Short mmCIF file of C-alpha atoms (C1' of nucleotides) in Angstrom, two decimals:
data_model
loop_
_atom_site.label_atom_id
_atom_site.label_comp_id
_atom_site.label_asym_id
_atom_site.label_seq_id
_atom_site.Cartn_x
_atom_site.Cartn_y
_atom_site.Cartn_z
CA MET A 1 -13.45 24.48 19.39
CA ASP A 2 -16.03 22.12 18.01
CA TYR A 3 -16.31 19.74 15.09
CA ARG A 4 -19.11 21.95 13.81
CA ARG A 5 -17.08 24.51 11.90
CA THR A 6 -16.17 25.18 8.30
CA TYR A 7 -13.75 22.69 6.79
CA VAL A 8 -11.34 23.31 3.94
CA ARG A 9 -13.62 21.51 1.49
CA ASP A 10 -16.31 24.15 2.14
CA LEU A 11 -14.03 27.18 2.11
CA PHE A 12 -13.67 27.22 -1.67
CA ALA A 13 -17.32 28.29 -1.90
CA ALA A 14 -17.12 30.87 0.93
CA THR A 15 -18.38 34.36 0.22
CA PRO A 16 -15.75 37.12 0.07
CA GLY A 17 -15.97 39.28 3.15
CA THR A 18 -16.69 36.37 5.48
CA GLU A 19 -14.57 36.31 8.63
CA ILE A 20 -13.52 32.75 9.34
CA SER A 21 -10.78 30.46 10.67
CA VAL A 22 -8.89 27.73 8.84
CA PHE A 23 -7.70 24.73 10.85
CA GLY A 24 -5.16 22.30 9.44
CA TRP A 25 -1.62 21.23 8.70
CA VAL A 26 0.81 23.25 6.62
CA LYS A 27 1.77 21.82 3.24
CA THR A 28 4.12 24.60 2.13
CA ARG A 29 4.91 28.23 2.78
CA ARG A 30 6.14 30.56 0.07
CA ASP A 31 7.64 33.91 1.01
CA SER A 32 8.05 36.98 -1.06
CA LYS A 33 9.13 40.39 0.17
CA GLY A 34 6.40 41.53 2.52
CA ILE A 35 3.97 38.71 1.76
CA SER A 36 3.69 34.99 2.51
CA PHE A 37 1.51 32.26 1.09
CA VAL A 38 0.65 29.22 3.19
CA GLN A 39 -1.08 26.11 1.88
CA VAL A 40 -3.23 24.55 4.61
CA SER A 41 -4.78 21.08 4.39
CA ASP A 42 -7.19 19.40 6.79
CA GLY A 43 -7.86 16.16 4.92
CA SER A 44 -11.51 17.02 4.32
CA CYS A 45 -10.84 17.07 0.58
CA PHE A 46 -7.97 16.70 -1.85
CA ARG A 47 -7.22 20.40 -2.28
CA ASP A 48 -5.48 22.58 0.23
CA PHE A 49 -6.45 26.17 0.92
CA GLN A 50 -4.30 29.20 0.30
CA VAL A 51 -3.79 31.61 3.16
CA VAL A 52 -2.21 34.98 2.35
CA VAL A 53 -0.28 36.75 5.09
CA PRO A 54 0.10 40.45 4.20
CA ALA A 55 3.06 42.45 5.44
CA GLY A 56 2.90 43.06 9.18
CA ALA A 57 -0.27 40.99 9.75
CA ILE A 58 1.53 38.42 11.89
CA PRO A 59 4.78 38.87 13.86
CA ASP A 60 7.79 37.35 12.10
CA ALA A 61 8.61 35.18 15.10
CA GLU A 62 5.18 33.54 14.97
CA LEU A 63 5.15 33.16 11.18
CA ALA A 64 8.55 31.46 11.40
CA LYS A 65 6.86 28.54 13.18
CA VAL A 66 4.63 27.97 10.15
CA SER A 67 6.71 25.34 8.40
CA THR A 68 5.76 22.22 6.47
CA GLY A 69 3.95 19.84 8.82
CA ALA A 70 3.06 22.40 11.50
CA CYS A 71 -0.51 22.42 12.79
CA VAL A 72 -2.16 25.82 12.76
CA ARG A 73 -5.28 27.94 12.87
CA PHE A 74 -5.37 31.05 10.70
CA ASP A 75 -8.00 33.69 11.40
CA GLY A 76 -8.91 36.20 8.73
CA THR A 77 -11.23 37.27 5.97
CA ILE A 78 -12.18 35.46 2.78
CA VAL A 79 -11.12 37.53 -0.23
CA GLU A 80 -11.22 37.03 -3.97
CA SER A 81 -7.90 35.72 -5.22
CA PRO A 82 -6.19 37.71 -7.97
CA ALA A 83 -4.40 34.56 -9.16
CA ALA A 84 -5.81 31.86 -11.38
CA LEU A 85 -5.58 28.66 -9.36
CA GLN A 86 -8.16 29.52 -6.74
CA ALA A 87 -11.28 31.68 -6.67
CA VAL A 88 -10.92 32.75 -3.05
CA GLU A 89 -8.28 32.73 -0.34
CA LEU A 90 -7.96 33.75 3.29
CA SER A 91 -6.32 37.05 4.09
CA ALA A 92 -4.86 36.35 7.52
CA THR A 93 -5.12 38.64 10.53
CA GLY A 94 -4.31 36.12 13.26
CA LEU A 95 -2.49 32.84 13.83
CA GLU A 96 -2.37 30.15 16.47
CA VAL A 97 0.29 27.47 16.13
CA PHE A 98 -1.01 24.30 17.82
CA GLY A 99 2.08 22.24 17.09
CA GLU A 100 5.35 23.09 15.40
CA ALA A 101 7.19 20.65 13.13
CA ASP A 102 10.95 21.12 13.26
CA PRO A 103 12.06 21.45 9.62
CA GLN A 104 15.44 19.91 10.50
CA THR A 105 13.86 16.60 11.45
CA TYR A 106 10.36 16.49 9.91
CA PRO A 107 10.65 13.63 7.40
CA LEU A 108 8.08 14.76 4.85
CA GLN A 109 8.87 17.30 2.20
CA LYS A 110 6.83 18.89 -0.52
CA LYS A 111 8.63 16.95 -3.20
CA GLY A 112 7.55 13.34 -3.52
CA ALA A 113 8.95 10.51 -1.43
CA SER A 114 8.87 6.86 -2.43
CA PHE A 115 6.00 4.69 -1.22
CA GLU A 116 8.56 2.38 0.39
CA PHE A 117 9.90 5.22 2.52
CA LEU A 118 6.41 6.45 3.39
CA ARG A 119 5.57 2.95 4.66
CA GLU A 120 8.30 3.41 7.26
CA ILE A 121 6.61 6.59 8.46
CA ALA A 122 3.06 5.35 8.02
CA HIS A 123 1.96 7.38 11.04
CA LEU A 124 2.67 10.59 9.09
CA ARG A 125 1.72 9.65 5.56
CA ALA A 126 -1.97 10.59 5.83
CA ARG A 127 -0.79 14.19 5.52
CA GLY A 128 0.39 13.75 1.97
CA ASN A 129 -1.65 14.02 -1.23
CA THR A 130 -1.55 10.36 -2.12
CA PHE A 131 -2.48 8.82 1.21
CA GLY A 132 -5.05 11.44 2.06
CA ALA A 133 -6.71 10.52 -1.23
CA VAL A 134 -6.35 6.77 -0.62
CA PHE A 135 -7.98 6.94 2.80
CA ARG A 136 -10.79 9.22 1.66
CA VAL A 137 -11.55 6.77 -1.15
CA ARG A 138 -11.36 3.91 1.34
CA ALA A 139 -13.91 5.60 3.59
CA GLN A 140 -16.22 6.39 0.68
CA ALA A 141 -16.00 2.86 -0.72
CA ALA A 142 -16.83 1.36 2.68
CA GLN A 143 -19.82 3.67 2.91
CA ALA A 144 -20.89 2.74 -0.62
CA ILE A 145 -20.73 -0.96 0.25
CA ASN A 146 -23.01 -0.54 3.22
CA GLU A 147 -25.42 1.57 1.16
CA PHE A 148 -25.44 -0.98 -1.66
CA PHE A 149 -26.54 -3.79 0.62
CA HIS A 150 -28.85 -1.66 2.73
CA HIS A 151 -30.79 -0.54 -0.36
CA ARG A 152 -31.30 -4.17 -1.33
CA GLY A 153 -32.57 -5.35 2.03
CA PHE A 154 -29.42 -7.16 3.15
CA HIS A 155 -28.82 -7.31 6.88
CA TYR A 156 -25.38 -6.33 8.11
CA ILE A 157 -24.18 -9.10 10.40
CA HIS A 158 -21.01 -9.59 12.41
CA THR A 159 -19.32 -12.96 12.27
CA PRO A 160 -16.73 -13.98 14.85
CA ILE A 161 -13.09 -12.95 14.56
CA ILE A 162 -12.00 -15.91 16.67
CA THR A 163 -13.06 -19.30 15.41
CA ALA A 164 -12.52 -22.91 16.35
CA SER A 165 -13.05 -24.20 12.81
CA ASP A 166 -9.57 -25.36 11.98
CA ALA A 167 -10.14 -26.70 8.50
CA GLU A 168 -12.02 -24.21 6.36
CA GLY A 169 -9.43 -24.73 3.69
CA ALA A 170 -9.02 -21.05 2.92
CA GLY A 171 -5.41 -20.79 4.01
CA ALA A 172 -2.98 -20.98 6.92
CA MET A 173 -4.39 -19.67 10.20
CA PHE A 174 -3.10 -17.70 13.18
CA GLN A 175 -3.55 -19.60 16.40
CA VAL A 176 -5.08 -17.67 19.30
CA THR A 177 -3.74 -18.85 22.62
CA THR A 178 -2.87 -17.74 26.12
CA ALA A 179 -0.63 -20.76 26.58
CA LEU A 180 2.38 -18.88 25.27
CA GLU A 181 3.98 -15.88 26.92
CA ALA A 182 6.88 -13.66 25.91
CA ASN A 183 9.57 -13.95 28.57
CA ALA A 184 11.53 -10.74 28.23
CA PRO A 185 10.04 -7.29 27.90
CA LEU A 186 9.66 -6.28 24.28
CA GLU A 187 12.13 -3.43 24.79
CA ALA A 188 14.92 -5.79 25.82
CA PRO A 189 18.26 -4.07 25.05
CA ASP A 190 19.50 -6.76 22.71
CA GLY A 191 16.18 -6.78 20.89
CA HIS A 192 15.74 -10.48 21.56
CA PHE A 193 13.11 -12.22 23.59
CA SER A 194 11.88 -15.73 24.02
CA TYR A 195 8.61 -17.50 24.71
CA ARG A 196 7.57 -19.53 27.68
CA LEU A 197 5.00 -22.29 27.38
CA LYS A 198 2.44 -22.03 30.18
CA THR A 199 0.63 -25.24 29.35
CA VAL A 200 0.79 -28.01 26.80
CA ASN A 201 -2.78 -29.09 27.50
CA PRO A 202 -5.37 -27.57 25.15
CA SER A 203 -8.03 -27.93 27.82
CA ASP A 204 -6.05 -25.48 29.99
CA ASP A 205 -5.88 -22.95 27.15
CA PHE A 206 -8.22 -19.97 27.15
CA PHE A 207 -10.92 -21.51 24.99
CA GLY A 208 -10.29 -25.04 26.19
CA ARG A 209 -9.39 -26.04 22.65
CA PRO A 210 -7.31 -24.76 19.75
CA ALA A 211 -8.69 -21.51 18.39
CA TYR A 212 -7.75 -19.33 15.42
CA LEU A 213 -8.30 -15.97 13.79
CA THR A 214 -10.95 -16.26 11.12
CA VAL A 215 -9.97 -16.82 7.50
CA SER A 216 -13.54 -16.25 6.31
CA GLY A 217 -16.91 -15.41 7.81
CA GLN A 218 -18.70 -17.39 5.16
CA LEU A 219 -19.75 -20.51 7.06
CA ASN A 220 -21.13 -18.37 9.87
CA ALA A 221 -22.81 -16.04 7.38
CA GLU A 222 -24.56 -19.02 5.80
CA THR A 223 -26.18 -19.83 9.14
CA LEU A 224 -27.71 -16.34 9.35
CA ALA A 225 -28.80 -16.38 5.70
CA MET A 226 -30.72 -19.59 6.53
CA GLY A 227 -33.21 -17.53 8.50
CA MET A 228 -32.68 -13.91 7.45
CA THR A 229 -32.42 -14.59 3.68
CA ASN A 230 -29.96 -11.86 2.65
CA VAL A 231 -27.02 -10.94 4.87
CA TYR A 232 -23.46 -9.66 4.56
CA THR A 233 -20.37 -9.33 6.70
CA PHE A 234 -17.71 -6.66 6.29
CA GLY A 235 -14.81 -7.07 8.65
CA PRO A 236 -11.21 -8.09 9.20
CA THR A 237 -9.88 -11.44 8.02
CA PHE A 238 -6.53 -13.12 8.67
CA ARG A 239 -4.21 -15.37 6.71
CA ALA A 240 -0.92 -16.63 8.11
CA GLU A 241 0.46 -17.37 4.66
CA ASN A 242 4.08 -16.35 4.36
CA SER A 243 3.33 -14.57 1.13
CA SER A 244 5.28 -11.52 0.17
CA THR A 245 3.56 -10.03 -2.84
CA SER A 246 2.05 -6.69 -3.77
CA ARG A 247 -1.45 -8.09 -3.36
CA HIS A 248 -1.41 -10.10 -0.10
CA LEU A 249 -1.84 -9.04 3.51
CA ALA A 250 -1.90 -11.06 6.73
CA GLU A 251 -4.77 -8.86 7.95
CA PHE A 252 -7.28 -7.57 5.42
CA TRP A 253 -10.92 -6.61 5.16
CA MET A 254 -13.42 -8.79 3.38
CA VAL A 255 -17.00 -8.28 2.23
CA GLU A 256 -19.07 -11.47 2.21
CA PRO A 257 -22.72 -11.45 1.15
CA GLU A 258 -24.78 -14.62 1.48
CA MET A 259 -28.20 -15.11 -0.10
CA ALA A 260 -30.84 -17.76 0.42
CA PHE A 261 -32.92 -18.67 -2.65
CA CYS A 262 -30.11 -17.74 -4.98
CA ASP A 263 -28.14 -19.69 -7.58
CA LEU A 264 -24.85 -18.98 -9.31
CA GLU A 265 -26.46 -16.70 -11.93
CA GLY A 266 -27.97 -14.61 -9.14
CA ASP A 267 -24.61 -14.56 -7.39
CA MET A 268 -22.87 -13.30 -10.54
CA ASN A 269 -25.54 -10.66 -11.04
CA LEU A 270 -25.02 -9.41 -7.50
CA ALA A 271 -21.22 -9.33 -7.90
CA GLU A 272 -21.45 -7.35 -11.12
CA GLU A 273 -24.02 -4.89 -9.74
CA PHE A 274 -21.93 -4.56 -6.62
CA LEU A 275 -18.72 -3.59 -8.39
CA LYS A 276 -20.49 -1.20 -10.74
CA GLU A 277 -22.43 0.56 -8.02
CA VAL A 278 -19.55 0.88 -5.55
CA ILE A 279 -17.15 2.14 -8.22
CA GLY A 280 -19.83 4.49 -9.56
CA ASN A 281 -20.42 5.84 -6.07
CA VAL A 282 -16.73 6.60 -5.59
CA LEU A 283 -16.58 8.22 -9.06
CA ASP A 284 -19.47 10.46 -8.00
CA HIS A 285 -18.08 11.42 -4.59
CA CYS A 286 -14.27 11.43 -4.90
CA GLY A 287 -13.70 13.21 -8.21
CA ASP A 288 -10.67 15.24 -7.12
CA ASP A 289 -9.00 12.23 -5.52
CA LEU A 290 -9.54 10.03 -8.58
CA ALA A 291 -8.34 12.80 -10.89
CA PHE A 292 -5.12 12.82 -8.88
CA PHE A 293 -4.71 9.04 -9.18
CA ASN A 294 -5.42 9.31 -12.89
CA GLN A 295 -2.76 11.99 -13.29
CA ARG A 296 -0.03 10.66 -11.02
CA ILE A 297 -0.57 6.95 -10.38
CA GLU A 298 -2.36 5.20 -13.26
CA PRO A 299 -2.89 7.10 -16.52
CA GLN A 300 -5.79 4.98 -17.80
CA LEU A 301 -7.61 4.87 -14.47
CA LEU A 302 -10.71 6.99 -15.19
CA THR A 303 -11.18 5.46 -18.63
CA THR A 304 -11.00 1.98 -17.13
CA LEU A 305 -13.39 2.73 -14.27
CA ASP A 306 -15.95 4.33 -16.59
CA HIS A 307 -15.69 1.30 -18.83
CA VAL A 308 -16.28 -1.07 -15.91
CA VAL A 309 -19.34 0.85 -14.79
CA ASN A 310 -20.86 1.03 -18.26
CA SER A 311 -20.18 -2.28 -19.97
CA PRO A 312 -21.28 -5.83 -19.14
CA PHE A 313 -18.74 -8.20 -17.63
CA GLU A 314 -17.63 -11.10 -19.79
CA ARG A 315 -18.90 -14.43 -18.46
CA LEU A 316 -17.07 -17.62 -19.38
CA THR A 317 -16.96 -21.13 -18.02
CA TYR A 318 -13.63 -22.47 -16.87
CA THR A 319 -13.80 -24.95 -19.74
CA GLU A 320 -14.29 -22.16 -22.30
CA ALA A 321 -11.46 -20.14 -20.76
CA VAL A 322 -9.08 -23.10 -20.96
CA ALA A 323 -10.00 -23.58 -24.64
CA MET A 324 -9.28 -19.88 -25.33
CA LEU A 325 -5.96 -20.10 -23.53
CA GLU A 326 -4.99 -23.21 -25.45
CA ALA A 327 -5.88 -21.47 -28.73
CA SER A 328 -4.12 -18.24 -27.78
CA GLY A 329 -0.74 -19.14 -29.24
CA GLU A 330 0.89 -17.63 -26.17
CA ASN A 331 3.95 -19.32 -24.76
CA PHE A 332 2.95 -19.56 -21.10
CA GLU A 333 5.45 -20.54 -18.45
CA PHE A 334 2.88 -22.96 -17.07
CA PRO A 335 1.19 -24.94 -19.84
CA VAL A 336 -2.59 -24.90 -19.94
CA ALA A 337 -4.66 -28.04 -19.64
CA TRP A 338 -8.16 -28.76 -18.40
CA GLY A 339 -7.99 -29.49 -14.69
CA ILE A 340 -5.14 -27.16 -13.71
CA ASP A 341 -5.67 -24.19 -11.46
CA LEU A 342 -5.24 -21.11 -13.64
CA GLN A 343 -1.97 -19.27 -13.00
CA SER A 344 -1.61 -15.52 -12.62
CA GLU A 345 -0.25 -15.30 -16.16
CA HIS A 346 -3.32 -17.06 -17.52
CA GLU A 347 -5.74 -14.81 -15.69
CA ARG A 348 -3.78 -11.77 -16.82
CA TRP A 349 -4.00 -12.84 -20.45
CA LEU A 350 -7.77 -13.30 -20.18
CA THR A 351 -8.46 -9.95 -18.51
CA ASP A 352 -5.74 -7.66 -19.82
CA VAL A 353 -5.17 -9.05 -23.32
CA LYS A 354 -8.19 -11.02 -24.48
CA VAL A 355 -11.19 -9.25 -22.93
CA GLY A 356 -9.92 -5.91 -21.55
CA ARG A 357 -12.48 -5.67 -18.74
CA PRO A 358 -13.59 -7.81 -15.78
CA VAL A 359 -14.23 -11.45 -16.54
CA ILE A 360 -16.34 -13.87 -14.50
CA LEU A 361 -15.17 -17.47 -14.75
CA THR A 362 -17.53 -20.22 -13.60
CA ASP A 363 -17.82 -23.98 -13.17
CA TYR A 364 -14.32 -24.94 -12.11
CA PRO A 365 -13.10 -28.53 -11.67
CA LYS A 366 -14.15 -29.70 -8.23
CA GLU A 367 -10.63 -30.82 -7.34
CA ILE A 368 -9.34 -27.23 -7.21
CA LYS A 369 -12.24 -25.69 -5.30
CA ALA A 370 -13.58 -25.84 -1.73
CA PHE A 371 -15.74 -28.66 -0.40
CA TYR A 372 -18.85 -26.52 0.15
CA MET A 373 -19.38 -25.59 -3.52
CA ARG A 374 -22.40 -27.11 -5.23
CA ALA A 375 -21.65 -30.03 -7.53
CA ASN A 376 -22.76 -29.84 -11.16
CA ASP A 377 -24.51 -32.78 -12.79
CA ASP A 378 -21.44 -33.49 -14.96
CA GLY A 379 -19.75 -34.94 -11.87
CA ARG A 380 -16.51 -33.05 -12.40
CA THR A 381 -17.23 -29.34 -11.98
CA VAL A 382 -18.72 -27.16 -9.25
CA ARG A 383 -20.74 -23.96 -9.27
CA ALA A 384 -17.86 -21.65 -8.46
CA MET A 385 -17.17 -18.21 -9.84
CA ASP A 386 -14.14 -15.93 -9.79
CA VAL A 387 -14.32 -12.32 -10.86
CA LEU A 388 -11.00 -11.38 -12.46
CA ALA A 389 -10.13 -7.73 -12.97
CA PRO A 390 -7.44 -6.29 -15.25
CA ARG A 391 -4.26 -5.19 -13.41
CA ILE A 392 -5.00 -6.97 -10.14
CA GLY A 393 -6.37 -10.42 -10.94
CA GLU A 394 -8.85 -12.15 -8.68
CA ILE A 395 -11.00 -9.64 -6.83
CA ILE A 396 -14.02 -11.80 -5.96
CA GLY A 397 -14.36 -15.50 -5.29
CA GLY A 398 -17.79 -17.03 -4.77
CA SER A 399 -20.06 -19.97 -5.36
CA GLN A 400 -23.46 -21.51 -5.08
CA ARG A 401 -23.27 -23.59 -1.91
CA GLU A 402 -23.98 -27.30 -1.73
CA GLU A 403 -27.40 -27.46 -0.03
CA ARG A 404 -27.91 -31.24 -0.33
CA LEU A 405 -26.91 -33.06 2.84
CA GLY A 406 -25.69 -36.25 1.18
CA HIS A 407 -23.60 -34.44 -1.42
CA LEU A 408 -22.01 -32.20 1.22
CA GLU A 409 -21.15 -35.11 3.52
CA ALA A 410 -19.53 -36.90 0.60
CA ARG A 411 -17.42 -33.85 -0.26
CA ILE A 412 -16.31 -33.44 3.36
CA ASP A 413 -15.24 -37.07 3.41
CA GLU A 414 -13.45 -36.75 0.07
CA ALA A 415 -11.56 -33.72 1.38
CA GLY A 416 -10.46 -35.72 4.40
CA LEU A 417 -12.16 -33.34 6.81
CA PRO A 418 -13.82 -34.48 10.06
CA ARG A 419 -17.62 -34.42 9.79
CA ALA A 420 -17.93 -33.78 13.52
CA ALA A 421 -16.28 -30.36 13.22
CA TYR A 422 -18.99 -29.32 10.76
CA SER A 423 -22.02 -30.70 12.59
CA TRP A 424 -23.60 -27.25 12.90
CA TYR A 425 -22.86 -26.53 9.24
CA LEU A 426 -24.44 -29.83 8.23
CA ASP A 427 -27.47 -29.03 10.40
CA LEU A 428 -28.29 -26.22 7.95
CA ARG A 429 -28.80 -28.94 5.31
CA ARG A 430 -30.52 -31.28 7.72
CA TYR A 431 -33.20 -28.78 8.76
CA GLY A 432 -34.87 -26.48 6.27
CA SER A 433 -32.10 -26.40 3.72
CA ALA A 434 -32.35 -23.90 0.86
CA PRO A 435 -30.44 -23.18 -2.33
CA HIS A 436 -28.06 -20.37 -1.51
CA ALA A 437 -25.00 -18.55 -2.79
CA GLY A 438 -22.54 -15.85 -1.89
CA PHE A 439 -19.08 -14.45 -2.49
CA GLY A 440 -16.07 -12.89 -0.83
CA LEU A 441 -14.51 -9.64 -1.97
CA GLY A 442 -11.11 -8.46 -0.82
CA PHE A 443 -11.71 -4.84 0.14
CA GLU A 444 -8.08 -3.79 -0.33
CA ARG A 445 -7.99 -5.36 -3.78
CA LEU A 446 -11.05 -3.36 -4.72
CA LEU A 447 -9.27 -0.24 -3.47
CA MET A 448 -6.21 -1.08 -5.57
CA TYR A 449 -8.47 -1.34 -8.56
CA ILE A 450 -10.25 1.96 -7.85
CA THR A 451 -7.14 3.99 -6.98
CA GLY A 452 -4.59 2.40 -9.31
CA MET A 453 -2.21 1.94 -6.35
CA LYS A 454 0.19 -0.88 -7.17
CA ASN A 455 0.91 -2.26 -3.69
CA ILE A 456 -1.80 -3.50 -1.34
CA ARG A 457 0.23 -2.20 1.62
CA ASP A 458 -0.52 1.30 0.42
CA VAL A 459 -4.31 1.11 0.57
CA ILE A 460 -4.57 0.20 4.28
CA PRO A 461 -3.41 2.56 7.05
CA TYR A 462 -1.15 0.02 8.78
CA HIS A 463 -0.26 -3.10 6.87
CA ARG A 464 0.38 -6.44 8.55
CA THR A 465 2.54 -8.84 6.58
CA SER A 466 4.93 -11.58 7.62
CA GLY A 467 7.72 -9.91 9.57
CA ASN A 468 5.89 -6.60 9.87
CA ALA A 469 3.48 -5.49 12.61
CA GLU A 470 4.84 -1.97 13.06
CA PHE A 471 2.65 0.80 14.54
"C1'" U B 1 8.89 -20.65 1.10
"C1'" G B 2 11.67 -20.39 -3.89
"C1'" C B 3 14.00 -17.29 -7.69
"C1'" C B 4 15.71 -12.33 -9.02
"C1'" G B 5 17.06 -7.28 -7.92
"C1'" C B 6 18.38 -3.19 -4.76
"C1'" A B 7 20.96 -0.81 -0.26
"C1'" U B 8 25.63 6.06 -1.41
"C1'" A B 9 23.55 13.09 2.36
"C1'" G B 10 17.00 14.07 5.75
"C1'" C B 11 14.45 12.57 0.62
"C1'" U B 12 15.09 11.03 -4.79
"C1'" C B 13 19.18 9.29 -7.21
"C1'" A B 14 24.22 9.56 -10.26
"C1'" G B 15 29.08 7.55 -9.36
"C1'" U B 16 32.88 5.23 -16.01
"C1'" U B 17 38.31 0.02 -16.21
"C1'" G B 18 39.16 -0.58 -8.77
"C1'" G B 19 42.44 5.52 -8.05
"C1'" C B 20 40.45 12.69 -3.90
"C1'" A B 21 32.36 11.32 -2.32
"C1'" G B 22 28.55 13.99 -6.46
"C1'" A B 23 23.67 16.36 -8.21
"C1'" G B 24 18.54 17.90 -7.51
"C1'" C B 25 15.18 18.65 -3.65
"C1'" A B 26 14.88 19.51 1.72
"C1'" G B 27 17.63 22.48 5.73
"C1'" C B 28 20.30 27.15 7.12
"C1'" U B 29 21.63 32.55 5.63
"C1'" G B 30 20.23 36.33 2.42
"C1'" A B 31 17.51 38.68 -2.05
"C1'" C B 32 12.79 39.57 -4.43
"C1'" U B 33 5.28 43.35 -3.42
"C1'" G B 34 1.09 37.99 -5.55
"C1'" U B 35 3.33 33.02 -5.10
"C1'" U B 36 1.10 27.99 -6.92
"C1'" A B 37 6.27 21.52 -5.97
"C1'" A B 38 7.67 30.01 -6.41
"C1'" U B 39 12.39 31.97 -8.22
"C1'" C B 40 17.65 33.66 -7.50
"C1'" A B 41 22.58 33.73 -4.68
"C1'" G B 42 25.53 31.59 -0.89
"C1'" C B 43 26.49 27.89 3.20
"C1'" G B 44 26.45 23.40 5.99
"C1'" G B 45 25.49 18.20 5.43
"C1'" G B 46 28.50 11.12 4.39
"C1'" U B 47 30.99 4.95 9.33
"C1'" C B 48 28.85 4.44 0.81
"C1'" A B 49 23.45 -1.27 5.24
"C1'" U B 50 26.57 -4.73 8.62
"C1'" A B 51 30.77 -8.25 9.14
"C1'" G B 52 34.68 -10.53 6.76
"C1'" G B 53 37.90 -11.24 2.28
"C1'" U B 54 40.91 -10.01 -2.44
"C1'" U B 55 44.17 -5.73 -3.62
"C1'" C B 56 49.49 -0.99 -3.14
"C1'" G B 57 44.49 0.95 -3.08
"C1'" A B 58 37.33 -1.07 -2.63
"C1'" G B 59 31.23 2.98 -2.95
"C1'" U B 60 32.95 -0.27 -7.14
"C1'" C B 61 35.25 -7.19 -7.06
"C1'" C B 62 34.12 -11.92 -3.73
"C1'" U B 63 31.49 -14.32 0.68
"C1'" A B 64 28.00 -14.14 4.59
"C1'" U B 65 24.25 -11.53 7.27
"C1'" U B 66 20.30 -7.93 7.71
"C1'" G B 67 16.63 -4.84 5.53
"C1'" C B 68 13.59 -3.46 1.41
"C1'" G B 69 11.40 -4.44 -3.30
"C1'" G B 70 9.74 -7.53 -7.63
"C1'" C B 71 8.00 -12.23 -9.52
"C1'" A B 72 6.06 -17.18 -8.41
"C1'" G B 73 3.21 -20.34 -5.14
"C1'" C B 74 -1.07 -19.70 -1.63
"C1'" C B 75 -5.48 -16.70 -2.03
"C1'" A B 76 -9.16 -12.15 -1.37
#
RNA sequence: UGCCGCAUAGCUCAGUUGGCAGAGCAGCUGACUGUUAAUCAGCGGGUCAUAGGUUCGAGUCCUAUUGCGGCAGCCA
């Protein structure tokens, strides 16, 4: 056995008469008198391949093991199929069952299960249509992201997962420590365990100081952009927010480009090109998977994605957006006024009702944005941008960074943050500072947009949320 | 964290005013020479989430707990 063999995705174009083997997992078996049909899937593509077992070709006792979920190899000959749904099929002469799946206990069935139930058996859900498609699209989108940046001369960098910056302002953080130890074994019979404190002195902790899981690679990425010009990170990110919504995870993947010699217009141009190219790439490479999502998950999916790829994004300032919301006549739960942070309902009205495609909002009030965003001359707004997408809301958040030392120090002071903790970040402005900009894109939110999946927990193999670290 | 909703067979769900626990699919047994979530016949399958309470009687009403989901906040 070797990875170099013919996969299911290639079998549909196999020449009749070819002797070949099909490796995979059984979706269904249909029996008629003297003949059986077995659908075999190996995850290489959306479709599964039909194997025909003629009368007497395989002993009944062996064929009986071929049930939904079993792992098998069928040997045989490619033949033209007399039926309409496939051009060719495998006429089986031999069978090896690698692993049976007891039909009495195997939890998956050919009829659909709810996504909530499948989350409980996440270790088995990659075998189904939906999650096979989700994870193929995920792989293709990740590939497309790397290609997008590679073709534009961006360097792929790796920023630290563990950080000592404790005040980046991007959200609650997970502390990383060896000072705490679980007392009882995790498999304690009563299911309870407690913690023991090994030290109360930070200097005795592993890093000699408080340390956390990163909430953003941006500040580190800026340091590499100030020397390599165009860089990006693509890696895991952590938020300890106790948020239980369909679009938040405690562990998620984020794409963060950072560009020297770039302003907010350049940043917006990159974000728009990025979304169009990555979505276009997935449209080109995952047609069967997207057709499935369009048919079973989100009826307008393909229309929407084509529209995104082919039409310009709407660009509005925060001030213009607030004026539109105020003139909308809508009765919002949270009233609109200049200076407020836009609520989900406001963003949804702008994207889904007013514009109908992605919207880029810029120049937010400085009070509701992070300290590192570049101040505008009006004294009250900053060069921030959010890309809002219909259905899912904010998908990208970015800004032109404050490159002027004095302005940045003032903002750090205003925010009540300790300058000393940012000495290395301030050094970038002290020595050879440059105008620069970048953004962060939530990879899972992009996948929700591309697949039409409604819950972010269903576009990542194993979701981590508050109260859930299963598998 | 707040508000709301849900919890009945392996899965998806019905269950009327409080009165014998139901269906489809899956499973098992059989039928059918080419099926496409095959079809047809038969069979088995339940601590109605947990703990209390009201009642002659609770899947159904009340309380608490647990789990799951939705929305909001936080954000990507």
